[in-house]
Coordinates of C-alpha atoms and ligand atoms in Angstrom, one line a residue:
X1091 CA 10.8 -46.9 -5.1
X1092 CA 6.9 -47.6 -6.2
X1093 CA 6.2 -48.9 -9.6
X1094 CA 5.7 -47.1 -13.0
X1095 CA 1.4 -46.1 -12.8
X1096 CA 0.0 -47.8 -15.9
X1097 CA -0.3 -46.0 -18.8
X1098 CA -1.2 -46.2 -22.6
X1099 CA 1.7 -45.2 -24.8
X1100 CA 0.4 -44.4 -28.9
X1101 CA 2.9 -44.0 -31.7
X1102 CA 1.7 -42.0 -34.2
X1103 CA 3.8 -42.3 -37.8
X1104 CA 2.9 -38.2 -39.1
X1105 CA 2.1 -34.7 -37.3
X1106 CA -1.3 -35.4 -38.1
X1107 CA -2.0 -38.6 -35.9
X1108 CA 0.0 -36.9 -33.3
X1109 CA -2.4 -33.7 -33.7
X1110 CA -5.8 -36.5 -33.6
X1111 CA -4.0 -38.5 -31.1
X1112 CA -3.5 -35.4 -28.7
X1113 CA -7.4 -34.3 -29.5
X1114 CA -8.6 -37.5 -28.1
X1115 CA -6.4 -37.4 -25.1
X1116 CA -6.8 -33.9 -23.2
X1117 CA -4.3 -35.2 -20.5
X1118 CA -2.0 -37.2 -22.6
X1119 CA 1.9 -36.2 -22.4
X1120 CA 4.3 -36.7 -25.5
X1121 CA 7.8 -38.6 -25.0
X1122 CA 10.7 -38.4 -27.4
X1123 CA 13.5 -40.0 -25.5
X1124 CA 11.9 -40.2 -22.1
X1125 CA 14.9 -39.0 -20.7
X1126 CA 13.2 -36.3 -18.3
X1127 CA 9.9 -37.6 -18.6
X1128 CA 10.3 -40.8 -17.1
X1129 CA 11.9 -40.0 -14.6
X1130 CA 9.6 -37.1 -13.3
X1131 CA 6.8 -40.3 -14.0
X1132 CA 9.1 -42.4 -11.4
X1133 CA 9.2 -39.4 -9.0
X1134 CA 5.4 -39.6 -9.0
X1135 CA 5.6 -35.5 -10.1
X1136 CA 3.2 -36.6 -13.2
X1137 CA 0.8 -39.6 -13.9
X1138 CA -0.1 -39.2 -17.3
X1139 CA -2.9 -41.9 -18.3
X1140 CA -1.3 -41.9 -21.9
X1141 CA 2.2 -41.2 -23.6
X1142 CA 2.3 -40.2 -27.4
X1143 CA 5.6 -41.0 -28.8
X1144 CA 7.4 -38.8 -31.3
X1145 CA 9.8 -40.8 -32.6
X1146 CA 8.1 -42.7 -35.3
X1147 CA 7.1 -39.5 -36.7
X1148 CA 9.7 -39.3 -39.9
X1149 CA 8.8 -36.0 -41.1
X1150 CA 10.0 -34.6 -37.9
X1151 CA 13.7 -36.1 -38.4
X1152 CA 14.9 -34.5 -40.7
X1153 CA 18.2 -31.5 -40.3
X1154 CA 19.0 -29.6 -42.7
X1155 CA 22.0 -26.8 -41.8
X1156 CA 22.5 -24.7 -44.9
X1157 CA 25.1 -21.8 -45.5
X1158 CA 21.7 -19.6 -44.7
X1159 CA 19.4 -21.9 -42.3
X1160 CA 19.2 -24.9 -39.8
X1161 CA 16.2 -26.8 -39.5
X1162 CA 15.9 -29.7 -37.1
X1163 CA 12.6 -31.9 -36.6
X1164 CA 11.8 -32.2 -32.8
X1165 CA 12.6 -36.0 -33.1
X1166 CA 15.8 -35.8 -33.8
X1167 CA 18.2 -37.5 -31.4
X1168 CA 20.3 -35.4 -29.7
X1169 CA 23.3 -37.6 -31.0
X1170 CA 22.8 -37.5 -34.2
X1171 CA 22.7 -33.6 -34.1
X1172 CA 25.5 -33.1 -32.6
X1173 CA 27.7 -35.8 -35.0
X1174 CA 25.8 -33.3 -38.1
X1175 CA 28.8 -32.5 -40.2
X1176 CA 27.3 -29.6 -41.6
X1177 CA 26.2 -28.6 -38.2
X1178 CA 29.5 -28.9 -37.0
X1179 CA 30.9 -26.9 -39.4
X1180 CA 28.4 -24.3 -39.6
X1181 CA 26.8 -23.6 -36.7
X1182 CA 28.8 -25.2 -34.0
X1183 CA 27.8 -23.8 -30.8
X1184 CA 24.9 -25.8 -31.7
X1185 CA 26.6 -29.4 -32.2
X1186 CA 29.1 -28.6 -29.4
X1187 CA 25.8 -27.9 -26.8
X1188 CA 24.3 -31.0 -28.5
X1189 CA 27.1 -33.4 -27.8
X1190 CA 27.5 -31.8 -23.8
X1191 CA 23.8 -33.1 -22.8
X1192 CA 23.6 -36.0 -19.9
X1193 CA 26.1 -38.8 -21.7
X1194 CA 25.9 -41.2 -24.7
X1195 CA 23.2 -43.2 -23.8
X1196 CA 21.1 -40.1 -23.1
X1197 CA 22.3 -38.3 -26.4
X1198 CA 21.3 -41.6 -28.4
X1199 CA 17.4 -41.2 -26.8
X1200 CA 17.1 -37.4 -26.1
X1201 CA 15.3 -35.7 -29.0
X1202 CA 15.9 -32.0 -30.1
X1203 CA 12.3 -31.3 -28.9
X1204 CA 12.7 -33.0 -25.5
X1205 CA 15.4 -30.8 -25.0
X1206 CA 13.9 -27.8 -26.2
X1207 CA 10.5 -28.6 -23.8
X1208 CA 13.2 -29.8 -20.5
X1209 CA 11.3 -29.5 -17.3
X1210 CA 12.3 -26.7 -14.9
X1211 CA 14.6 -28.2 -12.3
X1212 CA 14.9 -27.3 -8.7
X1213 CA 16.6 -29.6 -5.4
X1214 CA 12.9 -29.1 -3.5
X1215 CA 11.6 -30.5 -7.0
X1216 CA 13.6 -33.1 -8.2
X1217 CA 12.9 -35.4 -5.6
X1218 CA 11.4 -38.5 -4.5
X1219 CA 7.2 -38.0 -3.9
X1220 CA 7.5 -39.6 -0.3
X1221 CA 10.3 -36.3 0.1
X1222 CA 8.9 -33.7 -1.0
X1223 CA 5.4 -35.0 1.3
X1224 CA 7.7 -35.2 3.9
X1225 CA 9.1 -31.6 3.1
X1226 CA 5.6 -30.4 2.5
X1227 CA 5.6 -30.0 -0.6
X1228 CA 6.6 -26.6 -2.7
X1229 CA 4.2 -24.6 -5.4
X1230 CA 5.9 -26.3 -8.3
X1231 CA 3.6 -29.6 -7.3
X1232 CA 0.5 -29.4 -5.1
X1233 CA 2.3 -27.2 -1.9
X1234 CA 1.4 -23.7 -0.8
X1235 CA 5.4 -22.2 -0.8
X1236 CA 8.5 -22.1 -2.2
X1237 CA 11.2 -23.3 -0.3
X1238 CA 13.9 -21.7 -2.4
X1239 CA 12.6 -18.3 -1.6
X1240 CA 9.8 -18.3 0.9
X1241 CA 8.7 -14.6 0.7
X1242 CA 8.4 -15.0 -3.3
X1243 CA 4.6 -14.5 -3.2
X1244 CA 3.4 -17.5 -5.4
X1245 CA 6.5 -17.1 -7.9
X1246 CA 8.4 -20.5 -8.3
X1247 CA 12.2 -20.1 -9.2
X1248 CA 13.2 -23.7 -11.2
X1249 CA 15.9 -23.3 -13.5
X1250 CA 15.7 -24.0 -16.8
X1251 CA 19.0 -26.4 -17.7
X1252 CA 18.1 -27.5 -21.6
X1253 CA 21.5 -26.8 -23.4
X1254 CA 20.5 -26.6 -26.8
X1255 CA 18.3 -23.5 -26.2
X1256 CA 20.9 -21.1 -25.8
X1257 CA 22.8 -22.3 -29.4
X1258 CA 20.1 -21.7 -30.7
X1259 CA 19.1 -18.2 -29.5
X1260 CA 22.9 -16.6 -30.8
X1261 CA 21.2 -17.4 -34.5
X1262 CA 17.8 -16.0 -33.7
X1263 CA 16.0 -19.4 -33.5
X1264 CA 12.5 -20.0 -33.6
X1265 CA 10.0 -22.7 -33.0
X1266 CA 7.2 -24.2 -35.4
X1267 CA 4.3 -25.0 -33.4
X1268 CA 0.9 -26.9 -34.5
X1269 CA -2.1 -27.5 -32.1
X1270 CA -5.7 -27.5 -32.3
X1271 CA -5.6 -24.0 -33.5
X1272 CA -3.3 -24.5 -36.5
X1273 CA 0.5 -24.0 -37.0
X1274 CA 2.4 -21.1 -35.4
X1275 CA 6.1 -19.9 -35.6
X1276 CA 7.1 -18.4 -32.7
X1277 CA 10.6 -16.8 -31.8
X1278 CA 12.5 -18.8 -29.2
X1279 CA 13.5 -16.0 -27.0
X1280 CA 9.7 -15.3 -26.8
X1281 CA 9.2 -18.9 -26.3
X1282 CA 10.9 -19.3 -22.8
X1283 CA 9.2 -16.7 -20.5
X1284 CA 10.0 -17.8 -17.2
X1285 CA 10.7 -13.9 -15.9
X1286 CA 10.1 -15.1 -12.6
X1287 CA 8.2 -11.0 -11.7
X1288 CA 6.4 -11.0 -8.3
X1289 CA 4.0 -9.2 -10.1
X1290 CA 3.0 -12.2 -12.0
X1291 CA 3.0 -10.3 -15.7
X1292 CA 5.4 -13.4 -16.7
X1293 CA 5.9 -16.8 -16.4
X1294 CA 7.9 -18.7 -13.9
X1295 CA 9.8 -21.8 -13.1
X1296 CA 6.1 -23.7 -13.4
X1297 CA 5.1 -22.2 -16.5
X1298 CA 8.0 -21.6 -18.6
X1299 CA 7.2 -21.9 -21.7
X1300 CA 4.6 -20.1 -24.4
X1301 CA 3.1 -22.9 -25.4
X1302 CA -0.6 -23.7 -25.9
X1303 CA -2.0 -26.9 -24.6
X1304 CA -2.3 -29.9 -27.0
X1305 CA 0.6 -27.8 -29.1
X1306 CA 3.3 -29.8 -30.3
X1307 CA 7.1 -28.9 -31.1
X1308 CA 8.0 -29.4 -34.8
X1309 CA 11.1 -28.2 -35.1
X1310 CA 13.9 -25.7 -34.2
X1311 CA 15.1 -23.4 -36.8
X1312 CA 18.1 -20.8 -37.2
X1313 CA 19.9 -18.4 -39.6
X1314 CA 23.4 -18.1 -39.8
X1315 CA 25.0 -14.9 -40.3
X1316 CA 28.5 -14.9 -42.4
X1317 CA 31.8 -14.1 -40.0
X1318 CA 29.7 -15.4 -37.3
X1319 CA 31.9 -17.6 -35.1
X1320 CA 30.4 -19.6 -32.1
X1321 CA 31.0 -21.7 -29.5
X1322 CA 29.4 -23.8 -25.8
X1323 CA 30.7 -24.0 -22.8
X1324 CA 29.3 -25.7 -19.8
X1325 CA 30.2 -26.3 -16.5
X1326 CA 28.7 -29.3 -14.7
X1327 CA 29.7 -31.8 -11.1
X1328 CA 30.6 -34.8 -13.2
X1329 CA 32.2 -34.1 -16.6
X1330 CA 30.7 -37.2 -17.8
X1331 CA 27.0 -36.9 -17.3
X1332 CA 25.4 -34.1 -16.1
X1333 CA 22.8 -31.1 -16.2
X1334 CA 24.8 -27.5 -16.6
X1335 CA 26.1 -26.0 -13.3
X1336 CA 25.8 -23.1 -15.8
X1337 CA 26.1 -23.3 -19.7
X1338 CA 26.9 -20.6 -21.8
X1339 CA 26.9 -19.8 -25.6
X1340 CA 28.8 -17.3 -27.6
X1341 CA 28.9 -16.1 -31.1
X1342 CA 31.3 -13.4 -32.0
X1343 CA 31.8 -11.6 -35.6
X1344 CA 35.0 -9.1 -36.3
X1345 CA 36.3 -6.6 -38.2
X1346 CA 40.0 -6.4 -38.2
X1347 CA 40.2 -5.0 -34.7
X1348 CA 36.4 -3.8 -34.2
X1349 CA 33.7 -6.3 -32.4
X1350 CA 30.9 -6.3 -35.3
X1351 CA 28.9 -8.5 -33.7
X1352 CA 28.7 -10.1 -30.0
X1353 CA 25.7 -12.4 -28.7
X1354 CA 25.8 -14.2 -25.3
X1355 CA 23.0 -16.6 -23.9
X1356 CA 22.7 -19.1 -20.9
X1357 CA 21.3 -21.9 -19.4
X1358 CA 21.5 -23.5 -16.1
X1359 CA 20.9 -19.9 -14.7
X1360 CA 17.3 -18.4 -14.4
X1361 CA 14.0 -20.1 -15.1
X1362 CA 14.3 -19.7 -19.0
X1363 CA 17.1 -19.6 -21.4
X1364 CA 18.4 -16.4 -21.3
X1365 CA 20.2 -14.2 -24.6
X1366 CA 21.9 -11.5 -22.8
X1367 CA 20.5 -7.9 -23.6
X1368 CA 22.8 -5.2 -24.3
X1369 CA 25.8 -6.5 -26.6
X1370 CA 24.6 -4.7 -29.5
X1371 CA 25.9 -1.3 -27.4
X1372 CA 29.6 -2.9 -27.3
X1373 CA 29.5 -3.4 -30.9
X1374 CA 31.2 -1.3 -33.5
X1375 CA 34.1 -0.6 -31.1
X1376 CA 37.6 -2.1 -30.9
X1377 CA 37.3 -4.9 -28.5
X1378 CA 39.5 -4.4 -25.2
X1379 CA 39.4 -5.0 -21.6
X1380 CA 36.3 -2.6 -20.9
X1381 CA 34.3 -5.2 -23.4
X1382 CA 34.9 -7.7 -21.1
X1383 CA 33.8 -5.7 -18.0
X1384 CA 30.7 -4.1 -19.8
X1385 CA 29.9 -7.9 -20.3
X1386 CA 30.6 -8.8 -16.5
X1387 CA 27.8 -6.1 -16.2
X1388 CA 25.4 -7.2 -18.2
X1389 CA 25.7 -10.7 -16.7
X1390 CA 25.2 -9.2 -13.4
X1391 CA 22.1 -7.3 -13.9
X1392 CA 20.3 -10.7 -16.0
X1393 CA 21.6 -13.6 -14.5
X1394 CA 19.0 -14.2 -11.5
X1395 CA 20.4 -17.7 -10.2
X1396 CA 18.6 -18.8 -7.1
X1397 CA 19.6 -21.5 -4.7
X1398 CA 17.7 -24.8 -6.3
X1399 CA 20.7 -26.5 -7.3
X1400 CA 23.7 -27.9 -4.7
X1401 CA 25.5 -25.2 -5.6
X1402 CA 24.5 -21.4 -4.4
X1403 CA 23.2 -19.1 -6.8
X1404 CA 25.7 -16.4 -6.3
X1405 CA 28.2 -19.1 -7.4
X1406 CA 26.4 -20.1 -10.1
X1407 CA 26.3 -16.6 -11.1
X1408 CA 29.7 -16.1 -11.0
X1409 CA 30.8 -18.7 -12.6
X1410 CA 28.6 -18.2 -16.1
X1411 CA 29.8 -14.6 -15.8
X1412 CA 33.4 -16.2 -16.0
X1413 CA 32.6 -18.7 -18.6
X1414 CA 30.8 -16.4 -20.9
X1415 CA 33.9 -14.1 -20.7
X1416 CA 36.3 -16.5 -21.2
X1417 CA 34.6 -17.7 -24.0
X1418 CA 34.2 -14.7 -25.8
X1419 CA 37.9 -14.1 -25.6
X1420 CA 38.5 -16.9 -27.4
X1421 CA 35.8 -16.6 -30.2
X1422 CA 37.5 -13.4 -30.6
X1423 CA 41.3 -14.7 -30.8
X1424 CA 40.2 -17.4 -33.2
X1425 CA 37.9 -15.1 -35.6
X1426 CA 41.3 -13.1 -36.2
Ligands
LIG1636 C1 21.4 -38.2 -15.7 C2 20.8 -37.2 -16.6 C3 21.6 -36.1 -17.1 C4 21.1 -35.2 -17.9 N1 21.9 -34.2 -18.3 C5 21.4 -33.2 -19.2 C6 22.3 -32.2 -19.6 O1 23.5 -32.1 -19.4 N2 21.7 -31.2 -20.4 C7 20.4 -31.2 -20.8 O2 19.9 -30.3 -21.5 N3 19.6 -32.2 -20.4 C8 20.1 -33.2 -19.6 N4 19.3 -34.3 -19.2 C9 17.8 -34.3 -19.6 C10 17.5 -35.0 -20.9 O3 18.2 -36.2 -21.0 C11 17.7 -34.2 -22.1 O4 17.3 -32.8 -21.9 C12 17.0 -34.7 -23.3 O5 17.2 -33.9 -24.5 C13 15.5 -34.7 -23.2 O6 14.9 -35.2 -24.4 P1 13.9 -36.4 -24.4 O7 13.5 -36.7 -25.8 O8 14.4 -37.6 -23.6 O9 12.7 -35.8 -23.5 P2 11.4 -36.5 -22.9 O10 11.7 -36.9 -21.6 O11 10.9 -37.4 -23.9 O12 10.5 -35.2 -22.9 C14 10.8 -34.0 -22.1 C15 9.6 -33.1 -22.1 O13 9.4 -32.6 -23.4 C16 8.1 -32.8 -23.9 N5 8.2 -33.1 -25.3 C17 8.9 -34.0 -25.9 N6 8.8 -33.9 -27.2 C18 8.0 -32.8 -27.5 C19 7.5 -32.1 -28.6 N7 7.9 -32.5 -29.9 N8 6.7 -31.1 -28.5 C20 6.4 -30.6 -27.2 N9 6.8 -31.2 -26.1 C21 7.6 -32.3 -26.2 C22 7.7 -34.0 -23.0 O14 6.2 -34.1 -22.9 C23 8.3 -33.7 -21.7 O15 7.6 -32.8 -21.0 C24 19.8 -35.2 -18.3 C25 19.0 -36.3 -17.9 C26 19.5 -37.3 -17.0 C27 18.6 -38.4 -16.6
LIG1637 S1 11.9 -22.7 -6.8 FE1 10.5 -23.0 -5.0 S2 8.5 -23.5 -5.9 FE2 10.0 -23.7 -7.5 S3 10.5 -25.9 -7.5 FE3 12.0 -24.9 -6.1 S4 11.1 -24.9 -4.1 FE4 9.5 -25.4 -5.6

C-alpha cells in the first residue's frame, strides 16, 4: 500500500473561515470524520493538496429536536446523534439510522454532514489504484466505461449507501447550504439527484449530489408531524460494521383502522437516496394485505439496484422490498 500524498490540513473555528478557507483553496476537500475520505485518499481515488476540517467549527454542533423541528450542524458526530434523547424519542428512525452506520469507532468520528455528502460506492470503485489500472479503469475515475453496465452510454451506476439520508427524507428534510454565492436551503429529496437517465437530464453515481462547488453542508433539518411513528432497518454482511446491503426507513401515521399517512425511503439501492413515490395513493384507506402489495409495486418500479456491490442487484432489490414491508407492518401494529 503507497503512502498518504502530502497535504495541508486547516481548521477553521466558524462557517466564515471555512467559507475564506475554501476561497483560497479551489481544490481543497473538507473532512469531518475522515471516515470515507481517507480512505478514498489511501485508494489514490483523490489527492487533495489541502483538507479543511469541520470539526472545530462549534456553531455547526449543535441539535436541537423539538416537538416541531430537528436541526443538526454538519459536525455533529454520528454518535452523539444517535445517543440524542430527544431524538430518540421524537424522531427515531433518525437515531436508530444514526446508531446502524460502520461501528463505534466510526460513529465517534463520522459527522452528520460526512454522512449526508458519503461518496457513491461501487466493487469496480472501491478498490485499490494499482486495481482498477489493472482493470482499466471505469468512468467514475479517469476510464472510458462502466464495468457494471457496459452499454450504459457514459452513465455511472454507484450506489449511494449514507443511512441517515433516508430518516431524514420521511420528515421532509432539507439542507442549509453557504458557498461563494451566499446561503441556500435546499430540499433533501432534491439534493440527491443521482437518476442515473441515459439521456443525461440527471445526475449519476459520479455526480450525485446538487451541490455547488466551494458549498458547504451546514446542517440537516426536519419537521415532525404528530401520530407520526418511524422506524430503520438495514440489512448489511457483518452485523457489526458495515455499509447497508439495503437500508430502509419508514414512518407510518393511523386512524383507528385507516393508513393516514405512509412514507418509505432507501438507501443502499440506487445512486441517491430514494423516498418512494406513490404512498400518498394508499392513504385514507384501511390498511390490509393489498397495501402491502401496492407497496411491493412501488418498490419494484423505483428501486434500480445494479450489480456494484457482492451481492446482485436483483437481490438487493428484493430484499429492501421485503424490509420496507416488514417494516411498515410493524410501525402499523405499534401505532395502534
Ligand atoms: C468499515 C466502514 C464501514 C462503514 N459503514 C457505514 C455504514 O454502515 N453506513 C454509512 O452511512 N456509512 C458507513 N461508512 C462510511 C462513513 O464512516 C460514514 O458515512 C460517516 O458518516 C462519514 O462521515 P465522516 O465525517 O467521517 O466523512 P468524511 O470522510 O470526513 O467526509 C465524507 C465526504 O463528505 C464531505 N464532507 C464532509 N463534511 C462536509 C460538509 N460539512 N459539507 C460538505 N461536504 C462535506 C467530504 O469532503 C467527503 O467528500 C463506513 C465506513 C467504513 C470505513
Ligand atoms: S457503476 Fe460503472 S462507472 Fe460507476 S463506479 Fe461502478 S463500474 Fe465505475
Amino acid at each position: 500500500m503507497d503512502a498518504l500524498h502530502e497535504f495541508d490540513v486547516i481548521r477553521p473555528k466558524t462557517v466564515a473561515e471555512m467559507l475564506a478557507a475554501r476561497k483560497a483553496h479551489p481544490a481543497s476537500r473538507l473532512i469531518g470524520g475522515g471516515t470515507d475520505i481517507l480512505v478514498n485518499i489511501r485508494r489514490g481515488i483523490e489527492k487533495p493538496p489541502v483538507l479543511i476540517e469541520t470539526n472545530e467549527v462549534s456553531e455547526l454542533r449543535t441539535i436541537a429536536a423539538d416537538a416541531n423541528e430537528i436541526v443538526v450542524g454538519a459536525s455533529v458526530k454520528l454518535a452523539e446523534l444517535a445517543q440524542h434523547a430527544a431524538v430518540k424519542a421524537r424522531y427515531p428512525a433518525i437515531a436508530e439510522a444514526a446508531d446502524s452506520i460502520a461501528g463505534p469507532t466510526h460513529r465517534n468520528m463520522g459527522t452528520v454532514g460526512g454522512n449526508i455528502c458519503l461518496d457513491t460506492r461501487c466493487i469496480f470503485y472501491n478498490q485499490s489504484e494499482w486495481w482498477r489500472g489493472a482493470n482499466a479503469h471505469c468512468l467514475k475515475t479517469v476510464g472510458q466505461m462502466c464495468h457494471v453496465a457496459p452499454k450504459s452510454k457514459g452513465v455511472c451506476f454507484a450506489t449511494f449507501s449514507g443511512d441517515l439520508a433516508p430518516a431524514f427524507l420521511l420528515y421532509g428534510g432539507e439542507i442549509d447550504l453557504a458557498g461563494p454565492d451566499g446561503a441556500r436551503t435546499v430540499a433533501l429529496r432534491d439534493f440527491y439527484i443521482g437518476y442515473s437517465k441515459q439521456d443525461g437530464s440527471t445526475g449519476d453515481g459520479r455526480n450525485y449530489m446538487a451541490i455547488k462547488p466551494g458549498e458547504i453542508v451546514l446542517r440537516v433539518r426536519a419537521r415532525n408531524v404528530p401520530g407520526l411513528v418511524s422506524a430503520y432497518d438495514k440489512i448489511r454482511i457483518r452485523k457489526s460494521i458495515e455499509y447497508p446491503v439495503a437500508g430502509v426507513a419508514a414512518a407510518v401515521k393511523r386512524a383507528g383502522a385507516t393508513l393516514a399517512d405512509l412514507r418509505v425511503a432507501f438507501t443502499g439501492t440506487n445512486p441517491r437516496a430514494v423516498l418512494l413515490d406513490g404512498t400518498a395513493a394508499l392513504c385514507g384507506k384501511p390498511f390490509s394485505d393489498a397495501t402491502l402489495a401496492a407497496l411491493d409495486d412501488l418498490c419494484r418500479d423505483q428501486l434500480m439496484s445494479m450489480k456494484t456491490t457482492f451481492t446482485p442487484g436483483t437481490y438487493r432489490r428484493r430484499v429492501a422490498t421485503v424490509m420496507a414491508k416488514r417494516l411498515v407492518r410493524r410501525l402499523w401494529d405499534t401505532a395502534a
